Amino acid sequence: MTKHIFITGGVVSSLGKGLTAAAIGWILERLGFKVSMQKLDPYINVDPGTMSPFQHGEVYVTDDGTEADLDLGHYERFTNAKIGAHSNYTTGKIYRSVIRKERRGDYLGSTVQVIPHITDEIKEAIKLGVTEGTDVAITEIGGTIGDIESLPFVEAIRQFSLDNGPRDCLFIHLTLLPFLRASGELKTKPTQQSVGKLREIGIQPQILICRTEKPMSPDMPAKISLFCNVRKEAVIEERDVDFSIYEVPVDLIRAGLPQQILDHLDLEPKKELNVDDWYRLLETVKHPTHTIEVAVAGKYIELHDAYKSIYESLHHAGIANSCKVKLRKVSAEQVADRGAEQLLDGVDAILVPGGFGERGFEGKIQAIRYARENHIPFLGICYGMQAAVVEYARHVCGIDDATTAEFEPEAPHQVINLMEEQKNLKDLGGTMRLGAFDCELDEDTLSRHAYGYESISERHRHRYEFNNAYREQLTAAGLRVAGVNPHLDLVEIVELSPAIHPWFVGVQFHPEYKTKPQQPHPLFRDFVGAAIAHRERVGAGSS
Ligand code: GLN
């Protein structure tokens, strides 16, 4: 029998609900339970695939090709939950399904309403999110309690708990205790009001997780307990972390959260909680042997969430190399305006991430040229790999007007273009290569060396490909094709030989979606390793 945890948020957005949900999943796995993780998003878009990264952060992609909310990235980095199409539902996705049913006549002429039709659809989605063998299913409700948009979801989880046994569902509410500098104290009123809103709808949270920048005073849990009708021991402090988000789960353990969850859901742990390895990992984060600086030259650098998974991948790779990875976020457009030398001088490695459209493309080309010519370790991801191919074609092969068909569809030398089958499609919607695809690695390449085996599977999200018509010319000029999709004969990885450049790799896929703090992605791990070697080389040269 699966137990359910529902996580809501109150007072303000951006409290780190996704992170807290993921940390709870992590704790339950450490207690021996199998978990599933799901996010319900109140916005109307059917999925975030069409939303601007500037507004919503990165689009996270799962193995099955679902374009999803970035919180699913936290879920995958913290837990082993199987994440896919049912792990993320939005209001748009729910309504689309209900309206389709209505048009088909499934409701037999009844008036279709929020209650029960929309709420039934949400309850169905919650059940679909439970993967086989799950002991505890964790569902995070996006948005903030009190928002108009989230009401049907909150109503649905209330009904869901009513449909199940009294110890089968647990409501955890994440809230904020703001610190007032003038009076030097934490305030509980917003929390009281937010819990009041939940209780109006008929939900009594059993656990409150209180985000705070200062420790709670000893009398606060009792006060919150009294006003919010939550047991004192179930008022859990979640203080701002000092140096890494990976402190969150152990902080929650120290605050007594696991016992509260076990008690409320009437669960016996299957394993003794042992987190010694995690403390060791945090020690490495606190006291790294090396420090390097990596430039990320992209289009959306103003918003940290736009490249969330990439930054996390670098963090994990840093842990594996006992290295602090400092980020230099560089606007690709600025590189084009002010020159690579000025913005990239002194970095130990350069990463060019994925993207779409013309803006920033020339800046990416310049950043890549700078990395290639100055022997700075380089990792190009998706658009970054495509730009690396264009750069090589232009500056090494002498195809001066080499470009991508993405924004120059009539250009004569498109070294990046659409696959044959896609060329006649007028509507580009749904034509992206999405989700997991196989790739075979060539022997004796940097990639093969990193992965340690021949056949890999990585996640994709793009429309354009390396144009095979230029393969011979580019490889003859020294660009190595290190990985190929065996079914479609598509180039997935390009590299330069270590004889030419210490570490230069471009990948058509998104390695950043497959990394965990204790299992860093092999390419990121070696990229950071190469950056450390670069720093040592440069240091030795200057002394
Ligand atoms: N714009 C490129 C394409 O569609 C790359 C996409 C990406 O970087 N995710 O092929």
XYZ file of C-alpha atoms and ligand atoms in Angstrom:
553
model
C 0.000 0.000 0.000
C 1.509 3.326 -1.072
C 1.534 6.214 1.384
C 1.337 9.789 0.119
C 3.100 12.971 1.168
C 1.761 16.264 -0.196
C 3.991 19.304 0.032
C 2.518 22.784 -0.197
C 4.176 26.163 0.164
C 3.057 29.305 1.891
C 3.821 33.010 2.381
C 6.125 33.543 -0.624
C 7.317 31.669 -3.696
C 10.928 30.497 -4.184
C 11.121 28.920 -0.727
C 12.884 25.886 -2.159
C 9.893 23.583 -2.122
C 11.327 21.398 -4.882
C 14.591 21.067 -3.042
C 12.834 20.256 0.249
C 10.616 17.684 -1.492
C 13.709 16.095 -3.046
C 15.489 16.097 0.337
C 12.495 14.327 1.906
C 12.667 11.723 -0.878
C 16.384 11.311 -0.168
C 15.728 10.782 3.571
C 13.032 8.177 2.872
C 15.322 6.296 0.495
C 18.004 6.296 3.173
C 15.408 4.693 5.475
C 14.994 1.927 2.888
C 11.765 3.052 1.200
C 11.080 3.202 -2.507
C 9.794 6.634 -3.422
C 8.133 8.262 -6.397
C 8.214 12.022 -6.949
C 5.747 14.275 -8.725
C 5.147 17.982 -9.276
C 1.740 19.555 -9.924
C 2.069 23.007 -11.506
C -0.832 25.471 -11.451
C 0.091 27.384 -14.630
C -1.946 26.979 -17.815
C 0.855 25.997 -20.223
C 0.488 22.305 -21.062
C 4.184 21.839 -20.324
C 7.119 24.234 -19.860
C 8.581 23.294 -23.283
C 7.473 26.598 -24.799
C 8.236 28.808 -21.806
C 11.164 31.216 -21.867
C 14.117 30.162 -19.711
C 14.288 33.828 -18.658
C 10.926 33.452 -16.923
C 10.785 29.892 -15.837
C 14.345 28.632 -15.760
C 15.564 25.644 -17.724
C 13.304 23.081 -19.313
C 14.159 19.747 -17.760
C 14.042 16.697 -20.036
C 13.424 13.138 -18.888
C 14.436 9.841 -20.520
C 10.976 9.413 -22.038
C 11.208 12.848 -23.670
C 8.943 14.798 -21.314
C 9.725 18.519 -21.167
C 9.216 19.286 -17.521
C 9.633 21.687 -14.642
C 13.173 22.080 -13.349
C 12.209 20.787 -9.902
C 12.246 17.339 -11.489
C 15.989 17.862 -11.786
C 16.216 18.121 -7.994
C 14.191 14.926 -7.721
C 16.555 13.030 -10.014
C 19.704 14.440 -8.440
C 18.593 13.558 -4.912
C 16.659 10.312 -5.388
C 16.414 7.218 -7.551
C 12.710 7.831 -8.261
C 11.705 7.003 -11.821
C 10.839 10.315 -13.444
C 8.792 10.589 -16.623
C 5.563 11.757 -18.273
C 3.463 11.316 -15.128
C 5.901 13.135 -12.881
C 4.705 16.589 -13.931
C 1.143 17.789 -14.494
C 0.052 21.366 -15.133
C -3.390 22.965 -15.101
C -3.120 23.051 -18.902
C -2.417 19.323 -19.135
C -5.327 18.528 -16.761
C -7.818 20.769 -18.591
C -6.706 19.500 -21.992
C -7.503 15.977 -20.928
C -10.886 16.927 -19.409
C -11.904 18.933 -22.485
C -10.925 16.049 -24.767
C -13.099 13.728 -22.700
C -15.973 16.195 -22.817
C -15.723 16.450 -26.623
C -15.693 12.662 -26.884
C -18.887 12.527 -24.836
C -17.272 10.641 -21.959
C -19.202 12.653 -19.371
C -22.566 11.556 -20.833
C -24.028 15.008 -21.063
C -23.334 16.166 -17.517
C -22.192 19.715 -16.808
C -18.421 19.595 -16.609
C -17.157 21.403 -13.497
C -14.031 22.012 -11.452
C -15.480 19.743 -8.775
C -15.689 16.848 -9.505
C -14.319 16.652 -13.070
C -11.106 18.658 -12.784
C -10.399 17.408 -9.266
C -11.040 13.792 -10.363
C -8.580 14.273 -13.220
C -5.983 15.613 -10.754
C -6.541 12.656 -8.414
C -6.074 10.329 -11.376
C -2.824 12.135 -12.247
C -1.598 11.641 -8.674
C -2.269 7.897 -8.968
C -0.513 7.741 -12.340
C 2.530 9.352 -10.740
C 2.986 6.382 -8.423
C 5.486 3.985 -9.984
C 5.451 0.249 -9.303
C 6.504 -0.853 -5.838
C 6.440 2.664 -4.391
C 6.260 2.839 -0.606
C 5.906 6.596 -0.401
C 4.738 8.899 -3.204
C 5.753 12.515 -2.779
C 3.708 15.162 -4.585
C 4.744 18.795 -4.574
C 2.083 21.415 -5.320
C 3.585 24.357 -7.192
C 2.651 27.947 -6.382
C 1.762 29.465 -3.042
C -1.275 28.729 -0.878
C -3.772 31.509 -1.450
C -3.182 31.734 -5.223
C -6.314 31.392 -7.318
C -4.601 28.999 -9.730
C -3.591 26.385 -7.192
C -7.051 25.972 -5.632
C -8.223 22.967 -7.689
C -4.983 21.128 -6.842
C -5.321 21.848 -3.141
C -8.966 20.777 -3.222
C -7.971 17.580 -5.051
C -5.369 16.592 -2.457
C -7.893 17.250 0.313
C -10.303 14.854 -1.413
C -7.475 12.405 -2.042
C -6.706 12.135 1.661
C -10.404 11.651 2.385
C -10.549 8.790 -0.123
C -7.661 7.066 1.686
C -7.078 5.814 5.233
C -6.350 8.269 8.067
C -2.628 7.336 8.207
C -2.088 7.095 4.451
C -1.621 10.754 3.610
C 0.572 13.390 5.152
C 0.422 17.124 4.490
C 3.662 19.021 4.890
C 3.522 22.790 4.589
C 6.680 24.750 3.849
C 6.555 28.276 5.156
C 8.713 31.304 5.887
C 9.606 32.920 9.191
C 10.757 36.362 8.052
C 13.441 38.075 10.129
C 12.728 41.700 10.968
C 16.025 43.469 11.315
C 14.520 46.492 13.090
C 13.140 44.431 15.964
C 15.745 41.670 15.592
C 13.193 38.864 15.646
C 11.594 36.183 13.510
C 7.882 36.629 12.886
C 5.328 33.821 12.902
C 2.241 35.727 11.706
C 2.623 35.009 7.959
C 2.921 31.309 8.831
C -0.209 31.468 10.985
C -2.104 33.117 8.139
C -0.869 30.720 5.513
C -1.847 27.705 7.626
C -5.168 29.459 8.286
C -5.747 29.599 4.505
C -5.021 25.881 4.206
C -7.402 25.065 7.051
C -10.142 27.144 5.388
C -9.921 24.778 2.435
C -10.084 21.823 4.792
C -6.431 20.831 5.021
C -4.718 20.618 8.380
C -0.993 20.198 7.769
C 0.600 17.712 10.171
C 4.154 18.968 9.690
C 5.385 22.518 9.183
C 8.816 23.117 7.748
C 9.855 26.654 8.554
C 12.398 28.369 6.313
C 14.404 30.876 8.298
C 17.697 32.731 8.122
C 18.155 32.721 11.935
C 17.597 29.921 14.446
C 14.130 29.797 16.017
C 14.025 30.918 19.658
C 13.095 28.093 22.080
C 9.532 29.386 22.577
C 8.713 29.602 18.849
C 7.730 26.005 18.087
C 5.197 26.124 20.951
C 3.762 29.388 19.685
C 3.509 28.160 16.096
C 2.023 24.916 17.380
C -0.669 26.759 19.314
C -1.715 29.050 16.476
C -1.385 26.567 13.633
C -2.756 23.465 15.366
C 0.394 21.470 14.559
C 2.204 19.421 17.232
C 5.225 21.199 18.676
C 7.687 18.466 17.629
C 6.324 18.677 14.084
C 7.419 22.307 13.721
C 10.697 21.742 11.892
C 13.312 24.404 11.310
C 14.961 24.615 7.878
C 17.684 27.214 8.154
C 19.397 28.779 5.125
C 22.401 26.644 4.225
C 25.897 28.095 4.382
C 27.678 26.555 1.440
C 25.741 23.808 -0.360
C 22.154 22.742 -1.024
C 23.304 19.219 -0.162
C 23.288 20.231 3.501
C 19.482 20.403 3.425
C 18.678 16.702 3.971
C 21.047 16.302 6.920
C 19.784 19.550 8.447
C 16.228 18.208 8.226
C 17.353 14.973 9.869
C 18.969 16.941 12.708
C 15.733 18.908 13.115
C 13.841 15.653 13.700
C 11.889 15.370 10.441
C 12.317 11.609 9.742
C 10.615 10.525 12.995
C 7.716 12.894 12.374
C 7.132 11.449 8.905
C 7.376 7.861 10.163
C 4.963 8.572 13.035
C 2.351 10.293 10.916
C 2.362 7.673 8.191
C 2.669 4.816 10.680
C 5.774 3.453 8.959
C 8.622 1.342 10.350
C 12.008 2.188 8.806
C 13.384 -0.600 6.634
C 16.961 0.470 7.268
C 18.896 2.256 9.927
C 19.565 5.829 8.883
C 23.250 6.147 8.039
C 24.492 9.335 6.411
C 28.223 9.201 7.191
C 29.081 9.124 3.487
C 27.067 12.317 3.008
C 28.943 14.101 5.763
C 32.176 13.088 4.037
C 30.837 14.565 0.797
C 29.989 17.809 2.582
C 33.493 17.886 4.074
C 34.926 17.790 0.542
C 32.635 20.652 -0.440
C 33.810 22.655 2.576
C 37.520 21.932 2.233
C 38.386 21.314 -1.430
C 41.971 20.751 -2.548
C 41.679 22.831 -5.724
C 39.848 25.892 -6.950
C 39.142 26.637 -10.598
C 37.066 29.115 -12.544
C 34.809 27.976 -15.364
C 33.228 30.410 -17.802
C 29.703 29.602 -18.892
C 29.111 31.608 -22.058
C 25.395 31.550 -22.772
C 22.332 33.531 -23.657
C 20.404 33.332 -20.376
C 23.144 33.902 -17.822
C 21.200 36.553 -15.842
C 18.948 33.883 -14.366
C 20.687 31.150 -12.376
C 17.778 28.737 -12.894
C 18.150 28.936 -16.692
C 21.249 26.682 -16.515
C 20.439 25.023 -13.209
C 21.375 21.469 -14.198
C 24.640 22.618 -15.776
C 25.690 24.457 -12.610
C 24.744 21.425 -10.500
C 26.734 19.148 -12.831
C 29.785 21.354 -12.368
C 29.266 21.284 -8.602
C 29.126 17.454 -8.632
C 32.162 17.258 -10.893
C 33.947 19.575 -8.466
C 33.148 17.267 -5.546
C 34.591 14.294 -7.465
C 37.814 16.240 -8.085
C 37.930 17.796 -4.595
C 37.651 21.139 -6.310
C 35.671 24.290 -5.792
C 34.254 25.346 -9.146
C 33.795 29.087 -9.376
C 31.482 30.255 -12.125
C 32.112 33.171 -14.430
C 28.765 33.758 -16.086
C 29.428 35.446 -19.396
C 26.793 36.793 -21.768
C 27.452 35.385 -25.233
C 26.195 38.632 -26.736
C 28.738 40.578 -24.708
C 31.492 38.309 -26.029
C 30.464 39.326 -29.533
C 30.456 43.034 -28.562
C 33.541 43.262 -26.392
C 35.683 40.338 -27.552
C 36.504 37.003 -25.972
C 39.883 38.099 -24.632
C 38.353 40.737 -22.406
C 35.644 38.544 -20.900
C 37.329 35.155 -20.784
C 40.872 36.028 -19.800
C 42.161 33.861 -16.964
C 39.414 31.227 -16.884
C 40.448 27.583 -16.524
C 37.713 26.161 -18.761
C 34.920 27.333 -21.032
C 31.478 25.795 -21.309
C 29.018 26.811 -24.019
C 25.512 25.596 -23.160
C 22.454 24.836 -25.300
C 20.148 27.451 -26.729
C 17.957 28.511 -29.597
C 17.973 31.264 -32.215
C 20.452 33.744 -33.588
C 21.004 35.959 -30.565
C 24.341 35.234 -28.925
C 25.447 32.713 -31.581
C 28.403 34.753 -32.885
C 29.555 35.345 -29.302
C 29.498 31.599 -28.712
C 31.612 31.119 -31.839
C 34.153 33.618 -30.528
C 34.245 31.985 -27.084
C 34.859 28.588 -28.691
C 37.590 29.948 -30.942
C 39.245 31.490 -27.896
C 39.100 28.132 -26.053
C 40.427 26.217 -29.057
C 43.274 28.570 -29.924
C 44.380 29.100 -26.312
C 44.205 25.430 -25.355
C 41.592 26.056 -22.687
C 39.433 22.996 -21.848
C 36.098 23.269 -23.636
C 32.726 21.573 -23.291
C 29.996 22.428 -25.788
C 26.482 21.249 -25.097
C 23.871 20.930 -27.851
C 23.876 24.413 -29.445
C 27.360 24.718 -27.971
C 28.439 21.632 -29.908
C 26.762 22.918 -33.086
C 28.561 26.241 -32.679
C 31.849 24.344 -32.219
C 31.284 22.582 -35.543
C 30.526 25.900 -37.269
C 33.623 27.473 -35.686
C 35.857 24.645 -36.861
C 34.395 24.746 -40.367
C 34.975 28.496 -40.603
C 38.362 28.908 -39.010
C 40.110 25.590 -39.616
C 38.488 24.191 -42.786
C 38.263 27.570 -44.454
C 34.501 27.437 -45.118
C 34.164 31.118 -44.233
C 30.392 31.264 -44.479
C 29.697 27.999 -42.632
C 26.606 28.307 -40.462
C 23.521 26.562 -39.092
C 20.224 26.246 -40.952
C 18.455 27.314 -37.761
C 18.576 31.011 -38.580
C 20.086 30.992 -42.079
C 17.840 28.528 -43.894
C 19.022 29.592 -47.362
C 22.768 29.742 -46.650
C 24.993 27.663 -48.957
C 27.151 26.012 -46.285
C 24.938 24.677 -43.532
C 27.230 22.418 -41.529
C 24.329 22.080 -39.084
C 20.934 21.399 -40.638
C 17.695 19.451 -40.353
C 17.503 15.725 -40.957
C 16.096 14.843 -44.425
C 12.745 13.692 -42.971
C 12.249 17.003 -41.208
C 12.908 19.265 -44.170
C 9.438 19.071 -45.694
C 7.568 19.588 -42.440
C 6.028 23.053 -42.326
C 5.107 22.966 -38.660
C 8.128 22.506 -36.406
C 6.015 21.685 -33.329
C 6.742 18.204 -32.049
C 9.666 17.648 -34.404
C 12.368 17.933 -31.781
C 14.553 14.981 -30.964
C 13.510 14.576 -27.344
C 14.530 12.156 -24.624
C 17.009 9.285 -24.465
C 18.936 8.092 -27.543
C 21.793 5.630 -27.855
C 25.288 6.601 -28.817
C 28.302 4.415 -29.670
C 31.675 5.779 -28.651
C 34.789 5.466 -30.747
C 37.811 3.866 -29.158
C 40.599 5.964 -27.831
C 38.605 9.175 -27.501
C 38.219 11.532 -24.556
C 34.561 10.532 -24.288
C 35.272 6.816 -24.311
C 37.926 7.379 -21.720
C 35.476 9.366 -19.559
C 32.567 6.916 -19.703
C 34.742 3.807 -19.585
C 32.425 1.869 -21.907
C 31.269 1.868 -25.498
C 27.472 2.223 -25.564
C 25.844 5.138 -23.795
C 22.380 6.674 -23.652
C 21.871 10.402 -23.209
C 18.969 12.855 -23.361
C 18.295 15.161 -26.275
C 16.254 18.291 -26.949
C 16.994 19.814 -30.333
C 15.899 19.987 -33.926
C 19.119 20.451 -35.878
C 21.967 17.998 -36.453
C 25.542 17.770 -37.683
C 25.228 17.730 -41.483
C 26.811 14.450 -42.630
C 27.588 15.985 -46.031
C 30.471 17.820 -44.317
C 31.671 14.912 -42.205
C 34.562 13.910 -44.434
C 35.829 17.438 -44.918
C 35.670 18.289 -41.222
C 37.242 15.066 -40.018
C 39.996 15.340 -42.627
C 40.771 18.737 -41.079
C 41.157 17.197 -37.615
C 37.697 17.288 -36.009
C 37.082 13.852 -34.501
C 33.675 12.222 -34.526
C 33.835 10.449 -31.182
C 30.235 9.284 -30.838
C 27.512 8.354 -33.309
C 23.874 7.365 -32.994
C 23.956 3.814 -34.406
C 20.376 3.813 -35.747
C 20.276 7.183 -37.497
C 24.010 7.634 -38.160
C 23.894 11.040 -36.514
C 27.010 12.637 -35.082
C 26.563 12.940 -31.325
C 30.051 13.926 -30.151
C 32.908 15.879 -31.716
C 36.346 16.196 -30.180
C 39.834 17.392 -30.880
C 42.722 14.998 -30.467
C 44.804 15.569 -27.303
C 47.740 16.113 -29.668
C 46.041 19.354 -30.818
C 44.192 20.485 -27.702
C 44.189 19.259 -24.072
C 40.404 18.725 -23.736
C 37.865 19.812 -26.339
C 34.502 18.018 -26.465
C 31.156 18.980 -27.997
C 28.053 16.860 -27.412
C 24.732 17.026 -29.243
C 22.928 15.750 -26.133
C 22.446 17.178 -22.635
C 24.727 15.385 -20.162
C 23.633 17.794 -17.405
C 20.378 15.885 -16.938
C 22.181 12.803 -15.687
C 24.301 13.597 -12.684
C 24.154 13.079 -8.933
C 26.386 14.440 -6.168
C 27.904 10.991 -5.595
C 27.775 9.948 -9.263
C 28.999 12.940 -11.249
C 28.557 12.852 -14.996
C 31.780 11.430 -16.499
C 32.159 14.214 -19.071
C 31.726 16.979 -16.494
C 34.087 15.133 -14.148
C 36.829 14.980 -16.780
C 36.113 18.536 -17.938
C 36.759 19.823 -14.402
C 39.781 17.505 -14.161
C 41.133 19.089 -17.363
C 40.473 22.559 -15.928
C 42.536 21.694 -12.826
C 45.358 20.469 -15.072
C 45.086 23.685 -17.105
C 45.351 25.814 -13.981
C 48.417 23.864 -12.861
C 50.019 24.248 -16.303
C 49.364 27.963 -16.389
C 50.583 28.347 -12.792
C 53.787 26.443 -13.565
C 54.306 28.563 -16.689
C 54.006 31.852 -14.824
C 56.216 30.940 -11.829
N 18.810 25.214 -31.330
C 19.476 23.963 -31.521
C 18.578 22.925 -32.162
O 17.368 23.031 -32.091
C 20.064 23.451 -30.217
C 19.043 23.184 -29.167
C 19.628 23.093 -27.788
O 20.710 23.584 -27.531
N 18.917 22.484 -26.870
O 19.043 21.974 -32.721
